[in-house]
Short mmCIF file of N, CA and C and ligand atoms in Angstrom, two decimals:
data_model
loop_
_atom_site.label_atom_id
_atom_site.label_comp_id
_atom_site.label_asym_id
_atom_site.label_seq_id
_atom_site.Cartn_x
_atom_site.Cartn_y
_atom_site.Cartn_z
N UNK A 1 124.54 88.48 102.67
CA UNK A 1 125.15 89.80 102.19
C UNK A 1 126.05 90.91 102.58
N UNK A 2 127.44 90.49 101.57
CA UNK A 2 128.26 91.53 102.03
C UNK A 2 128.77 92.89 101.97
N UNK A 3 127.38 93.56 102.09
CA UNK A 3 127.55 95.05 102.21
C UNK A 3 126.69 95.24 103.92
N UNK A 4 126.32 94.05 104.31
CA UNK A 4 125.62 94.44 105.40
C UNK A 4 126.85 93.96 106.68
N UNK A 5 126.47 94.56 108.31
CA UNK A 5 127.47 94.88 108.92
C UNK A 5 127.24 93.70 109.21
N UNK A 6 126.05 93.44 109.75
CA UNK A 6 125.92 92.34 110.89
C UNK A 6 125.92 90.55 109.94
N UNK A 7 125.47 91.16 108.89
CA UNK A 7 126.31 89.53 107.89
C UNK A 7 127.80 89.34 108.05
N UNK A 8 128.35 90.58 108.21
CA UNK A 8 129.58 90.37 107.75
C UNK A 8 130.32 89.68 109.16
N UNK A 9 129.82 90.10 110.20
CA UNK A 9 130.10 89.98 111.18
C UNK A 9 130.15 88.44 111.69
N UNK A 10 128.59 87.99 111.38
CA UNK A 10 128.07 86.21 110.91
C UNK A 10 129.59 85.75 110.85
N UNK A 11 129.12 86.18 109.43
CA UNK A 11 130.43 85.12 109.08
C UNK A 11 132.16 85.59 108.65
N UNK A 12 132.11 86.02 109.72
CA UNK A 12 133.61 86.28 110.65
C UNK A 12 134.87 87.19 110.15
N UNK A 13 134.31 87.79 108.88
CA UNK A 13 134.55 89.06 108.34
C UNK A 13 135.23 90.07 109.21
N UNK A 14 134.32 90.24 109.79
CA UNK A 14 134.21 91.53 111.59
C UNK A 14 134.65 90.67 112.62
N UNK A 15 135.62 90.81 113.67
CA UNK A 15 135.88 90.62 114.89
C UNK A 15 134.31 91.04 115.59
N UNK A 16 133.74 90.29 116.72
CA UNK A 16 132.65 90.46 117.55
C UNK A 16 133.38 89.67 118.65
N UNK A 17 132.31 90.19 119.97
CA UNK A 17 132.83 88.98 121.08
C UNK A 17 131.44 88.32 120.94
N UNK A 18 131.63 86.97 120.49
CA UNK A 18 130.53 85.98 120.78
C UNK A 18 129.93 85.59 121.90
N UNK A 19 128.53 85.91 122.20
CA UNK A 19 127.74 84.91 123.66
C UNK A 19 127.48 83.91 123.36
N UNK A 20 126.62 83.46 122.00
CA UNK A 20 126.24 82.32 121.82
C UNK A 20 125.66 81.94 120.25
N UNK A 21 125.95 81.15 119.56
CA UNK A 21 125.77 81.03 118.46
C UNK A 21 125.14 79.62 118.15
N UNK A 22 124.39 79.34 117.21
CA UNK A 22 123.75 78.03 116.94
C UNK A 22 123.64 77.94 115.81
N UNK A 23 122.74 76.61 114.65
CA UNK A 23 122.28 76.88 113.50
C UNK A 23 121.70 78.26 112.96
N UNK A 24 121.02 78.86 113.65
CA UNK A 24 119.97 80.12 113.11
C UNK A 24 120.17 81.53 113.82
N UNK A 25 121.04 81.09 114.94
CA UNK A 25 120.97 83.00 115.46
C UNK A 25 122.43 83.43 115.60
N UNK A 26 122.98 84.53 115.85
CA UNK A 26 124.07 84.77 116.01
C UNK A 26 124.38 86.07 117.52
N UNK A 27 124.64 85.48 118.96
CA UNK A 27 124.42 86.44 119.90
C UNK A 27 126.26 87.56 119.81
N UNK A 28 126.06 88.43 120.39
CA UNK A 28 127.24 89.21 120.48
C UNK A 28 127.25 90.74 121.36
N UNK A 29 128.61 91.22 121.91
CA UNK A 29 128.13 92.63 122.79
C UNK A 29 128.09 93.28 121.69
N UNK A 30 126.89 94.30 122.34
CA UNK A 30 127.07 95.26 121.85
C UNK A 30 128.97 96.59 121.72
N UNK A 31 128.67 97.29 120.30
CA UNK A 31 129.97 97.52 120.81
C UNK A 31 130.21 98.67 121.36
N UNK A 32 128.73 99.55 122.09
CA UNK A 32 128.72 100.77 122.41
C UNK A 32 127.49 100.48 123.37
N UNK A 33 127.96 99.73 124.77
CA UNK A 33 127.37 99.22 125.70
C UNK A 33 125.64 100.23 126.08
N UNK A 34 124.75 99.50 126.47
CA UNK A 34 123.91 101.33 126.79
C UNK A 34 123.09 100.41 128.30
N UNK A 35 123.75 99.67 129.00
CA UNK A 35 123.85 98.82 130.45
C UNK A 35 124.86 97.99 130.37
N UNK A 36 124.85 97.60 131.94
CA UNK A 36 126.20 96.91 131.76
C UNK A 36 126.02 95.36 131.23
N UNK A 37 124.73 94.91 131.22
CA UNK A 37 124.87 93.70 129.70
C UNK A 37 124.30 94.46 128.61
N UNK A 38 124.69 94.45 127.13
CA UNK A 38 124.23 95.06 126.06
C UNK A 38 124.44 93.60 125.13
N UNK A 39 123.84 92.70 124.83
CA UNK A 39 124.29 91.86 123.85
C UNK A 39 122.67 92.12 122.40
N UNK A 40 123.08 92.03 121.25
CA UNK A 40 122.70 91.93 120.46
C UNK A 40 122.30 90.23 120.27
N UNK A 41 121.08 90.16 119.74
CA UNK A 41 120.58 88.92 118.98
C UNK A 41 120.37 89.11 117.95
N UNK A 42 121.09 88.36 116.15
CA UNK A 42 120.56 88.37 115.16
C UNK A 42 120.15 86.94 114.68
N UNK A 43 119.35 87.09 113.46
CA UNK A 43 119.37 86.15 112.99
C UNK A 43 120.22 86.00 111.63
N UNK A 44 120.93 84.73 111.97
CA UNK A 44 122.14 84.32 110.59
C UNK A 44 121.45 84.59 108.69
N UNK A 45 120.08 84.31 108.96
CA UNK A 45 119.73 84.72 107.55
C UNK A 45 119.41 86.29 107.66
N UNK A 46 119.50 87.29 106.59
CA UNK A 46 119.26 88.24 106.40
C UNK A 46 117.58 89.18 106.32
N UNK A 47 117.62 89.45 107.68
CA UNK A 47 116.19 90.24 107.00
C UNK A 47 116.24 91.42 107.89
N UNK A 48 116.07 92.40 107.03
CA UNK A 48 116.63 93.46 107.43
C UNK A 48 115.86 94.20 108.57
N UNK A 49 114.35 93.72 108.76
CA UNK A 49 114.17 94.94 109.64
C UNK A 49 113.18 93.78 110.45
N UNK A 50 112.02 94.89 111.83
CA UNK A 50 111.01 93.27 112.53
C UNK A 50 109.44 94.04 111.39
N UNK A 51 109.70 95.25 110.16
CA UNK A 51 108.54 95.15 109.04
C UNK A 51 109.05 94.09 108.59
N UNK A 52 110.23 93.34 108.26
CA UNK A 52 110.43 92.50 106.91
C UNK A 52 110.28 91.01 107.67
N UNK A 53 109.59 90.84 108.80
CA UNK A 53 109.06 89.94 109.36
C UNK A 53 107.90 89.54 108.89
N UNK A 54 107.87 87.70 107.73
CA UNK A 54 107.04 87.13 107.59
C UNK A 54 106.74 86.07 107.97
N UNK A 55 105.20 85.33 107.84
CA UNK A 55 104.99 83.98 108.11
C UNK A 55 106.10 83.05 107.27
N UNK A 56 106.78 83.66 106.30
CA UNK A 56 107.88 82.10 105.38
C UNK A 56 109.34 82.27 106.67
N UNK A 57 109.92 83.43 107.10
CA UNK A 57 110.54 83.87 108.31
C UNK A 57 110.58 83.94 109.33
N UNK A 58 109.01 84.10 110.04
CA UNK A 58 109.45 83.96 111.77
C UNK A 58 110.11 82.94 112.60
N UNK A 59 109.84 81.61 112.10
CA UNK A 59 109.96 81.19 112.82
C UNK A 59 111.16 80.86 113.04
N UNK A 60 112.43 82.14 112.98
CA UNK A 60 114.04 82.35 113.50
C UNK A 60 113.92 83.66 114.45
N UNK A 61 112.62 83.79 114.42
CA UNK A 61 112.21 85.13 115.22
C UNK A 61 111.93 83.96 116.63
N UNK A 62 110.93 83.54 116.64
CA UNK A 62 110.49 82.51 117.33
C UNK A 62 111.76 82.25 118.59
N UNK A 63 112.75 81.37 117.45
CA UNK A 63 113.81 80.74 118.11
C UNK A 63 114.65 81.71 118.94
N UNK A 64 114.58 83.09 117.91
CA UNK A 64 115.48 83.84 118.91
C UNK A 64 114.92 83.74 120.19
N UNK A 65 113.63 83.83 120.27
CA UNK A 65 112.74 84.37 121.75
C UNK A 65 113.31 82.72 122.39
N UNK A 66 113.08 81.87 121.84
CA UNK A 66 113.65 80.78 122.49
C UNK A 66 114.73 80.90 123.42
N UNK A 67 116.08 81.56 122.53
CA UNK A 67 117.52 81.15 123.10
C UNK A 67 117.55 81.84 124.35
N UNK A 68 116.80 83.16 124.29
CA UNK A 68 116.39 84.79 124.78
C UNK A 68 116.91 84.23 126.77
N UNK A 69 115.98 83.16 127.43
CA UNK A 69 116.07 82.77 128.07
C UNK A 69 117.07 82.32 128.97
N UNK A 70 117.50 81.30 127.45
CA UNK A 70 119.63 80.61 127.95
C UNK A 70 120.31 81.49 127.74
N UNK A 71 120.78 83.11 126.79
CA UNK A 71 121.62 84.32 126.95
C UNK A 71 121.44 84.70 128.43
N UNK A 72 120.23 85.31 129.07
CA UNK A 72 120.36 86.02 130.10
C UNK A 72 120.65 85.49 130.91
N UNK A 73 120.24 83.90 131.36
CA UNK A 73 120.72 82.87 132.61
C UNK A 73 122.35 82.95 132.66
N UNK A 74 123.00 82.68 131.79
CA UNK A 74 124.24 82.50 131.01
C UNK A 74 124.85 84.39 131.63
N UNK A 75 124.46 85.01 131.14
CA UNK A 75 124.58 86.42 132.11
C UNK A 75 124.11 87.00 133.27
N UNK A 76 123.73 86.20 134.23
CA UNK A 76 123.12 86.31 135.03
C UNK A 76 122.06 87.42 135.31
N UNK A 77 121.44 87.01 134.66
CA UNK A 77 120.54 88.15 134.73
C UNK A 77 118.72 88.16 135.17
N UNK A 78 119.55 88.05 136.36
CA UNK A 78 118.15 86.82 137.28
C UNK A 78 117.27 87.58 137.83
N UNK A 79 117.42 89.31 138.10
CA UNK A 79 116.40 90.01 138.39
C UNK A 79 115.49 90.95 137.36
N UNK A 80 115.98 89.81 135.94
CA UNK A 80 114.90 91.20 135.07
C UNK A 80 115.85 91.55 133.83
N UNK A 81 115.08 91.51 132.36
CA UNK A 81 115.90 92.23 131.42
C UNK A 81 115.64 92.93 130.54
N UNK A 82 115.40 93.42 129.13
CA UNK A 82 114.80 94.61 128.42
C UNK A 82 114.79 93.84 126.95
N UNK A 83 114.31 93.12 126.35
CA UNK A 83 114.28 92.83 125.28
C UNK A 83 113.44 94.13 123.99
N UNK A 84 114.97 94.73 123.15
CA UNK A 84 114.19 96.10 122.48
C UNK A 84 115.27 95.53 120.71
N UNK A 85 113.68 95.76 119.37
CA UNK A 85 114.23 96.50 118.58
C UNK A 85 113.97 97.16 118.37
N UNK A 86 114.97 98.23 117.64
CA UNK A 86 114.61 99.27 116.93
C UNK A 86 114.15 98.61 115.48
N UNK A 87 113.06 99.41 114.52
CA UNK A 87 112.86 100.25 113.69
C UNK A 87 112.80 100.89 112.51
N UNK A 88 113.35 101.02 111.98
CA UNK A 88 113.61 102.05 111.01
C UNK A 88 113.87 103.41 111.60
N UNK A 89 113.70 104.63 110.58
CA UNK A 89 114.03 105.72 110.86
C UNK A 89 113.78 106.37 112.45
N UNK A 90 111.80 106.34 112.26
CA UNK A 90 111.63 107.00 114.09
C UNK A 90 112.23 105.93 115.11
N UNK A 91 112.45 105.11 114.78
CA UNK A 91 113.13 103.83 115.50
C UNK A 91 114.58 103.92 115.72
N UNK A 92 114.98 104.98 115.55
CA UNK A 92 116.45 105.33 114.74
C UNK A 92 117.42 103.69 114.98
N UNK A 93 116.96 102.83 114.48
CA UNK A 93 117.33 101.39 113.49
C UNK A 93 118.60 102.60 112.62
N UNK A 94 119.92 102.08 113.35
CA UNK A 94 121.21 102.05 112.49
C UNK A 94 121.71 101.12 111.43
N UNK A 95 121.37 99.40 111.57
CA UNK A 95 121.45 98.44 111.08
C UNK A 95 120.34 97.88 110.41
N UNK A 96 120.84 97.76 109.67
CA UNK A 96 119.70 97.31 108.02
C UNK A 96 119.86 96.05 108.47
N UNK A 97 119.77 95.08 109.37
CA UNK A 97 120.24 94.04 109.85
C UNK A 97 119.25 93.51 111.22
N UNK A 98 118.03 92.62 111.32
CA UNK A 98 116.99 92.69 111.83
C UNK A 98 118.23 91.91 113.61
N UNK A 99 117.74 93.27 114.40
CA UNK A 99 118.73 92.38 115.68
C UNK A 99 117.30 92.83 116.93
N UNK A 100 118.03 92.02 118.29
CA UNK A 100 117.11 92.23 119.71
C UNK A 100 118.40 93.40 120.32
N UNK A 101 118.43 93.64 121.41
CA UNK A 101 118.71 94.32 121.94
C UNK A 101 118.20 93.57 123.13
N UNK A 102 119.79 92.68 123.94
CA UNK A 102 119.16 92.10 125.60
C UNK A 102 120.04 92.53 126.41
N UNK A 103 119.40 93.97 126.67
CA UNK A 103 119.34 94.86 128.55
C UNK A 103 119.37 94.19 129.53
N UNK A 104 120.32 94.84 130.22
CA UNK A 104 120.27 94.36 131.56
C UNK A 104 121.15 94.68 132.34
N UNK A 105 121.32 93.88 133.94
CA UNK A 105 122.47 94.19 134.53
C UNK A 105 122.75 95.01 136.06
N UNK A 106 120.99 96.06 135.85
CA UNK A 106 120.86 96.45 136.64
C UNK A 106 119.09 97.37 136.39
N UNK A 107 118.98 98.60 137.32
CA UNK A 107 118.41 98.95 136.77
C UNK A 107 117.56 100.09 136.19
N UNK A 108 117.09 99.97 134.85
CA UNK A 108 116.60 100.62 133.81
C UNK A 108 115.74 101.53 134.79
N UNK A 109 115.27 103.26 132.76
CA UNK A 109 114.43 103.73 132.85
C UNK A 109 113.22 102.54 133.49
N UNK A 110 112.46 103.70 133.58
CA UNK A 110 110.97 102.70 133.95
C UNK A 110 110.24 103.85 132.36
N UNK A 111 110.60 104.92 131.47
CA UNK A 111 110.06 105.07 130.50
C UNK A 111 110.70 104.35 128.94
N UNK A 112 110.76 104.25 128.45
CA UNK A 112 111.48 103.05 127.12
C UNK A 112 111.30 104.22 125.72
N UNK A 113 110.66 105.61 125.53
CA UNK A 113 111.41 106.51 125.07
C UNK A 113 110.85 107.81 125.08
P1 5GP B 1 120.00 99.53 116.16
O1 5GP B 1 120.40 101.60 116.36
O2 5GP B 1 120.40 99.37 114.68
O3 5GP B 1 119.06 99.66 116.81
O4 5GP B 1 121.18 99.09 117.00
C1 5GP B 1 122.51 98.82 116.06
C2 5GP B 1 123.07 99.12 117.22
O5 5GP B 1 124.93 97.98 116.79
C3 5GP B 1 123.67 99.49 118.24
O6 5GP B 1 123.89 99.56 119.68
C4 5GP B 1 125.47 99.80 117.88
O7 5GP B 1 126.64 100.12 119.02
C5 5GP B 1 125.77 98.24 117.78
N1 5GP B 1 126.81 97.92 116.54
C6 5GP B 1 127.17 98.90 115.41
N2 5GP B 1 128.67 98.85 114.67
C7 5GP B 1 129.15 97.93 115.83
C8 5GP B 1 130.64 96.44 115.78
O8 5GP B 1 130.58 97.07 114.52
N3 5GP B 1 130.06 95.76 116.34
C9 5GP B 1 129.71 95.64 117.06
N4 5GP B 1 129.15 94.49 118.28
N5 5GP B 1 128.39 96.46 117.59
C10 5GP B 1 127.55 97.48 116.67
ZN1 ZN B 2 122.64 91.27 107.20
#
């Protein structure tokens, strides 16, 4: 989708600070980090949000969770990390392409919302 920011980052139209890529997944540093390490992990396939995950496209979500330990290890997140996906207006989703925030590098707040 050429009007989707993250599709444009994945295809290289918009530059990003890439930390991982394979045939299914692209991961890059968030432009406005909210933790010492803040990475966005996205499927290359355009899926709008967690509300749009189905039996047909869920394999890429499983794959994302398979690569998260590799990315976390590469980033030195040995003391833990947090994975978040915002879905829809109540959760303040601002980019309508499914993405998982990988946050770490320091002690985080106990509450998530
Ligand atoms: P959301 O609010 O949808 O859960 O997360 C969207 C994230 O994308 C935000 O944390 C925001 O900082 C990040 N973001 C927005 N535009 C860009 C961009 O052009 N490049 C990068 N690397 N991150 C972006
Ligand atoms: Zn997209």
